[in-house]
């Protein structure tokens, strides 16, 4: 077997025993420091591991936020359905045809003049019940709109009514 580099340098007379001992001592000190503080390669692995854990935590937070939003949306829909179910008014059939737009289509209901006037004035609204269209008071319409506006088919808000036609011709 060949001699180590230190032994070869010592035989050649390039270094003396004191320098060899000093080099071995420095080597031991470096090895201890590596064990105590970790090798640079281990540090980069730890950093990568921490980054991966941080990314996973962020991903989990996003998924939890999405789940919470979905649960909130379902709770709002259930509350809106309950409000409509508990506050609807009977839709009286009559000879007045009241037309409204729902889902991009013009639809109509036959009712009495009093209900048609209240719908136009914003005192009543039309909502989608379990299977059909129902009347609900304006206060209930506003509560349902806060939860899920998709249940409201028609509401003429008196505060947002614009005069499209001039008063004088």
mmCIF file of N, CA, C and O in Angstrom, residues 36-87:
data_model
loop_
_atom_site.group_PDB
_atom_site.id
_atom_site.type_symbol
_atom_site.label_atom_id
_atom_site.label_comp_id
_atom_site.label_asym_id
_atom_site.label_seq_id
_atom_site.Cartn_x
_atom_site.Cartn_y
_atom_site.Cartn_z
ATOM 1 N N UNK A 36 -20.867 19.752 14.881
ATOM 2 C CA UNK A 36 -21.617 20.633 15.772
ATOM 3 C C UNK A 36 -22.591 21.521 15.004
ATOM 4 O O UNK A 36 -23.736 21.670 15.382
ATOM 5 N N UNK A 37 -22.141 22.122 13.944
ATOM 6 C CA UNK A 37 -22.959 23.096 13.211
ATOM 7 C C UNK A 37 -23.582 22.526 11.944
ATOM 8 O O UNK A 37 -24.392 23.177 11.308
ATOM 9 N N UNK A 38 -23.255 21.349 11.583
ATOM 10 C CA UNK A 38 -23.828 20.730 10.390
ATOM 11 C C UNK A 38 -23.060 21.133 9.155
ATOM 12 O O UNK A 38 -22.537 22.236 9.043
ATOM 13 N N UNK A 39 -23.008 20.249 8.237
ATOM 14 C CA UNK A 39 -22.290 20.506 6.994
ATOM 15 C C UNK A 39 -23.109 21.435 6.118
ATOM 16 O O UNK A 39 -24.332 21.467 6.189
ATOM 17 N N UNK A 40 -22.443 22.193 5.255
ATOM 18 C CA UNK A 40 -23.176 23.087 4.362
ATOM 19 C C UNK A 40 -24.168 22.337 3.478
ATOM 20 O O UNK A 40 -25.233 22.829 3.187
ATOM 21 N N UNK A 41 -23.834 21.133 3.074
ATOM 22 C CA UNK A 41 -24.759 20.349 2.255
ATOM 23 C C UNK A 41 -26.014 20.010 3.054
ATOM 24 O O UNK A 41 -27.123 20.023 2.541
ATOM 25 N N UNK A 42 -25.838 19.721 4.352
ATOM 26 C CA UNK A 42 -26.982 19.433 5.203
ATOM 27 C C UNK A 42 -27.828 20.681 5.399
ATOM 28 O O UNK A 42 -29.047 20.605 5.467
ATOM 29 N N UNK A 43 -27.168 21.844 5.491
ATOM 30 C CA UNK A 43 -27.906 23.099 5.646
ATOM 31 C C UNK A 43 -28.808 23.344 4.440
ATOM 32 O O UNK A 43 -29.961 23.729 4.598
ATOM 33 N N UNK A 44 -28.291 23.122 3.254
ATOM 34 C CA UNK A 44 -29.116 23.342 2.070
ATOM 35 C C UNK A 44 -30.269 22.339 2.028
ATOM 36 O O UNK A 44 -31.368 22.669 1.602
ATOM 37 N N UNK A 45 -30.031 21.120 2.483
ATOM 38 C CA UNK A 45 -31.111 20.127 2.523
ATOM 39 C C UNK A 45 -32.172 20.549 3.535
ATOM 40 O O UNK A 45 -33.378 20.414 3.279
ATOM 41 N N UNK A 46 -31.724 21.071 4.673
ATOM 42 C CA UNK A 46 -32.682 21.543 5.676
ATOM 43 C C UNK A 46 -33.482 22.720 5.146
ATOM 44 O O UNK A 46 -34.696 22.804 5.360
ATOM 45 N N UNK A 47 -32.803 23.611 4.444
ATOM 46 C CA UNK A 47 -33.495 24.777 3.883
ATOM 47 C C UNK A 47 -34.539 24.327 2.875
ATOM 48 O O UNK A 47 -35.673 24.814 2.874
ATOM 49 N N UNK A 48 -34.166 23.382 2.010
ATOM 50 C CA UNK A 48 -35.127 22.867 1.038
ATOM 51 C C UNK A 48 -36.313 22.202 1.720
ATOM 52 O O UNK A 48 -37.460 22.377 1.312
ATOM 53 N N UNK A 49 -36.034 21.448 2.782
ATOM 54 C CA UNK A 49 -37.096 20.784 3.527
ATOM 55 C C UNK A 49 -38.035 21.815 4.152
ATOM 56 O O UNK A 49 -39.268 21.678 4.087
ATOM 57 N N UNK A 50 -37.459 22.857 4.733
ATOM 58 C CA UNK A 50 -38.284 23.920 5.334
ATOM 59 C C UNK A 50 -39.122 24.619 4.279
ATOM 60 O O UNK A 50 -40.287 24.951 4.512
ATOM 61 N N UNK A 51 -38.542 24.859 3.097
ATOM 62 C CA UNK A 51 -39.292 25.503 2.021
ATOM 63 C C UNK A 51 -40.453 24.616 1.573
ATOM 64 O O UNK A 51 -41.562 25.106 1.341
ATOM 65 N N UNK A 52 -40.190 23.319 1.454
ATOM 66 C CA UNK A 52 -41.254 22.400 1.062
ATOM 67 C C UNK A 52 -42.364 22.377 2.100
ATOM 68 O O UNK A 52 -43.555 22.368 1.753
ATOM 69 N N UNK A 53 -41.984 22.375 3.370
ATOM 70 C CA UNK A 53 -42.985 22.377 4.432
ATOM 71 C C UNK A 53 -43.792 23.667 4.408
ATOM 72 O O UNK A 53 -45.011 23.653 4.610
ATOM 73 N N UNK A 54 -43.127 24.799 4.150
ATOM 74 C CA UNK A 54 -43.834 26.074 4.081
ATOM 75 C C UNK A 54 -44.804 26.085 2.900
ATOM 76 O O UNK A 54 -45.938 26.571 3.019
ATOM 77 N N UNK A 55 -44.373 25.529 1.750
ATOM 78 C CA UNK A 55 -45.255 25.465 0.585
ATOM 79 C C UNK A 55 -46.461 24.565 0.862
ATOM 80 O O UNK A 55 -47.581 24.882 0.482
ATOM 81 N N UNK A 56 -46.208 23.433 1.522
ATOM 82 C CA UNK A 56 -47.315 22.531 1.861
ATOM 83 C C UNK A 56 -48.282 23.194 2.824
ATOM 84 O O UNK A 56 -49.505 23.060 2.681
ATOM 85 N N UNK A 57 -47.752 23.926 3.804
ATOM 86 C CA UNK A 57 -48.617 24.618 4.767
ATOM 87 C C UNK A 57 -49.466 25.657 4.051
ATOM 88 O O UNK A 57 -50.668 25.788 4.319
ATOM 89 N N UNK A 58 -48.856 26.393 3.118
ATOM 90 C CA UNK A 58 -49.602 27.400 2.357
ATOM 91 C C UNK A 58 -50.687 26.734 1.515
ATOM 92 O O UNK A 58 -51.821 27.216 1.454
ATOM 93 N N UNK A 59 -50.342 25.616 0.890
ATOM 94 C CA UNK A 59 -51.311 24.874 0.071
ATOM 95 C C UNK A 59 -52.476 24.386 0.924
ATOM 96 O O UNK A 59 -53.643 24.495 0.527
ATOM 97 N N UNK A 60 -52.164 23.870 2.120
ATOM 98 C CA UNK A 60 -53.221 23.398 3.023
ATOM 99 C C UNK A 60 -54.111 24.550 3.480
ATOM 100 O O UNK A 60 -55.333 24.392 3.606
ATOM 101 N N UNK A 61 -53.518 25.710 3.724
ATOM 102 C CA UNK A 61 -54.316 26.872 4.121
ATOM 103 C C UNK A 61 -55.263 27.275 3.005
ATOM 104 O O UNK A 61 -56.426 27.612 3.252
ATOM 105 N N UNK A 62 -54.777 27.251 1.765
ATOM 106 C CA UNK A 62 -55.631 27.600 0.629
ATOM 107 C C UNK A 62 -56.781 26.607 0.497
ATOM 108 O O UNK A 62 -57.927 27.000 0.248
ATOM 109 N N UNK A 63 -56.478 25.317 0.651
ATOM 110 C CA UNK A 63 -57.540 24.306 0.570
ATOM 111 C C UNK A 63 -58.563 24.490 1.683
ATOM 112 O O UNK A 63 -59.774 24.377 1.444
ATOM 113 N N UNK A 64 -58.091 24.788 2.884
ATOM 114 C CA UNK A 64 -59.010 25.026 4.005
ATOM 115 C C UNK A 64 -59.868 26.250 3.743
ATOM 116 O O UNK A 64 -61.069 26.249 4.053
ATOM 117 N N UNK A 65 -59.274 27.298 3.189
ATOM 118 C CA UNK A 65 -60.042 28.502 2.880
ATOM 119 C C UNK A 65 -61.125 28.194 1.847
ATOM 120 O O UNK A 65 -62.264 28.648 1.973
ATOM 121 N N UNK A 66 -60.774 27.400 0.829
ATOM 122 C CA UNK A 66 -61.765 27.023 -0.183
ATOM 123 C C UNK A 66 -62.887 26.195 0.436
ATOM 124 O O UNK A 66 -64.061 26.408 0.128
ATOM 125 N N UNK A 67 -62.528 25.262 1.315
ATOM 126 C CA UNK A 67 -63.543 24.444 1.984
ATOM 127 C C UNK A 67 -64.463 25.313 2.831
ATOM 128 O O UNK A 67 -65.685 25.126 2.836
ATOM 129 N N UNK A 68 -63.868 26.249 3.554
ATOM 130 C CA UNK A 68 -64.669 27.137 4.401
ATOM 131 C C UNK A 68 -65.602 27.995 3.566
ATOM 132 O O UNK A 68 -66.765 28.217 3.944
ATOM 133 N N UNK A 69 -65.116 28.494 2.417
ATOM 134 C CA UNK A 69 -65.974 29.290 1.544
ATOM 135 C C UNK A 69 -67.138 28.450 1.015
ATOM 136 O O UNK A 69 -68.269 28.927 0.942
ATOM 137 N N UNK A 70 -66.853 27.220 0.649
ATOM 138 C CA UNK A 70 -67.903 26.331 0.138
ATOM 139 C C UNK A 70 -68.939 26.049 1.225
ATOM 140 O O UNK A 70 -70.141 26.065 0.965
ATOM 141 N N UNK A 71 -68.473 25.803 2.440
ATOM 142 C CA UNK A 71 -69.400 25.560 3.548
ATOM 143 C C UNK A 71 -70.237 26.808 3.826
ATOM 144 O O UNK A 71 -71.443 26.709 4.080
ATOM 145 N N UNK A 72 -69.613 27.982 3.769
ATOM 146 C CA UNK A 72 -70.345 29.232 3.999
ATOM 147 C C UNK A 72 -71.389 29.451 2.912
ATOM 148 O O UNK A 72 -72.506 29.867 3.186
ATOM 149 N N UNK A 73 -71.017 29.152 1.652
ATOM 150 C CA UNK A 73 -71.954 29.309 0.541
ATOM 151 C C UNK A 73 -73.158 28.392 0.728
ATOM 152 O O UNK A 73 -74.305 28.798 0.542
ATOM 153 N N UNK A 74 -72.903 27.141 1.128
ATOM 154 C CA UNK A 74 -74.006 26.195 1.352
ATOM 155 C C UNK A 74 -74.886 26.643 2.518
ATOM 156 O O UNK A 74 -76.116 26.521 2.456
ATOM 157 N N UNK A 75 -74.276 27.163 3.561
ATOM 158 C CA UNK A 75 -75.050 27.651 4.708
ATOM 159 C C UNK A 75 -75.897 28.852 4.303
ATOM 160 O O UNK A 75 -77.060 28.961 4.719
ATOM 161 N N UNK A 76 -75.343 29.740 3.476
ATOM 162 C CA UNK A 76 -76.103 30.901 3.007
ATOM 163 C C UNK A 76 -77.277 30.472 2.132
ATOM 164 O O UNK A 76 -78.375 31.021 2.233
ATOM 165 N N UNK A 77 -77.051 29.478 1.271
ATOM 166 C CA UNK A 77 -78.143 28.980 0.430
ATOM 167 C C UNK A 77 -79.250 28.361 1.275
ATOM 168 O O UNK A 77 -80.433 28.588 1.016
ATOM 169 N N UNK A 78 -78.871 27.604 2.277
ATOM 170 C CA UNK A 78 -79.867 26.983 3.153
ATOM 171 C C UNK A 78 -80.648 28.053 3.914
ATOM 172 O O UNK A 78 -81.878 27.953 4.067
ATOM 173 N N UNK A 79 -79.963 29.096 4.377
ATOM 174 C CA UNK A 79 -80.632 30.184 5.092
ATOM 175 C C UNK A 79 -81.587 30.935 4.166
ATOM 176 O O UNK A 79 -82.700 31.295 4.568
ATOM 177 N N UNK A 80 -81.159 31.159 2.921
ATOM 178 C CA UNK A 80 -82.022 31.837 1.959
ATOM 179 C C UNK A 80 -83.276 31.004 1.670
ATOM 180 O O UNK A 80 -84.396 31.533 1.640
ATOM 181 N N UNK A 81 -83.103 29.707 1.481
ATOM 182 C CA UNK A 81 -84.261 28.827 1.244
ATOM 183 C C UNK A 81 -85.218 28.861 2.433
ATOM 184 O O UNK A 81 -86.436 28.906 2.256
ATOM 185 N N UNK A 82 -84.654 28.845 3.622
ATOM 186 C CA UNK A 82 -85.480 28.866 4.839
ATOM 187 C C UNK A 82 -86.242 30.180 4.949
ATOM 188 O O UNK A 82 -87.422 30.190 5.323
ATOM 189 N N UNK A 83 -85.584 31.290 4.640
ATOM 190 C CA UNK A 83 -86.269 32.593 4.683
ATOM 191 C C UNK A 83 -87.439 32.623 3.701
ATOM 192 O O UNK A 83 -88.532 33.092 4.035
ATOM 193 N N UNK A 84 -87.190 32.129 2.499
ATOM 194 C CA UNK A 84 -88.256 32.121 1.489
ATOM 195 C C UNK A 84 -89.398 31.215 1.937
ATOM 196 O O UNK A 84 -90.573 31.580 1.849
ATOM 197 N N UNK A 85 -89.055 30.057 2.437
ATOM 198 C CA UNK A 85 -90.072 29.083 2.843
ATOM 199 C C UNK A 85 -90.919 29.609 4.001
ATOM 200 O O UNK A 85 -92.129 29.364 4.061
ATOM 201 N N UNK A 86 -90.304 30.335 4.916
ATOM 202 C CA UNK A 86 -91.040 30.791 6.095
ATOM 203 C C UNK A 86 -91.771 32.123 5.884
ATOM 204 O O UNK A 86 -92.641 32.466 6.671
ATOM 205 N N UNK A 87 -91.439 32.861 4.823
ATOM 206 C CA UNK A 87 -92.040 34.187 4.644
ATOM 207 C C UNK A 87 -92.799 34.370 3.331
ATOM 208 O O UNK A 87 -93.146 35.489 2.982
#
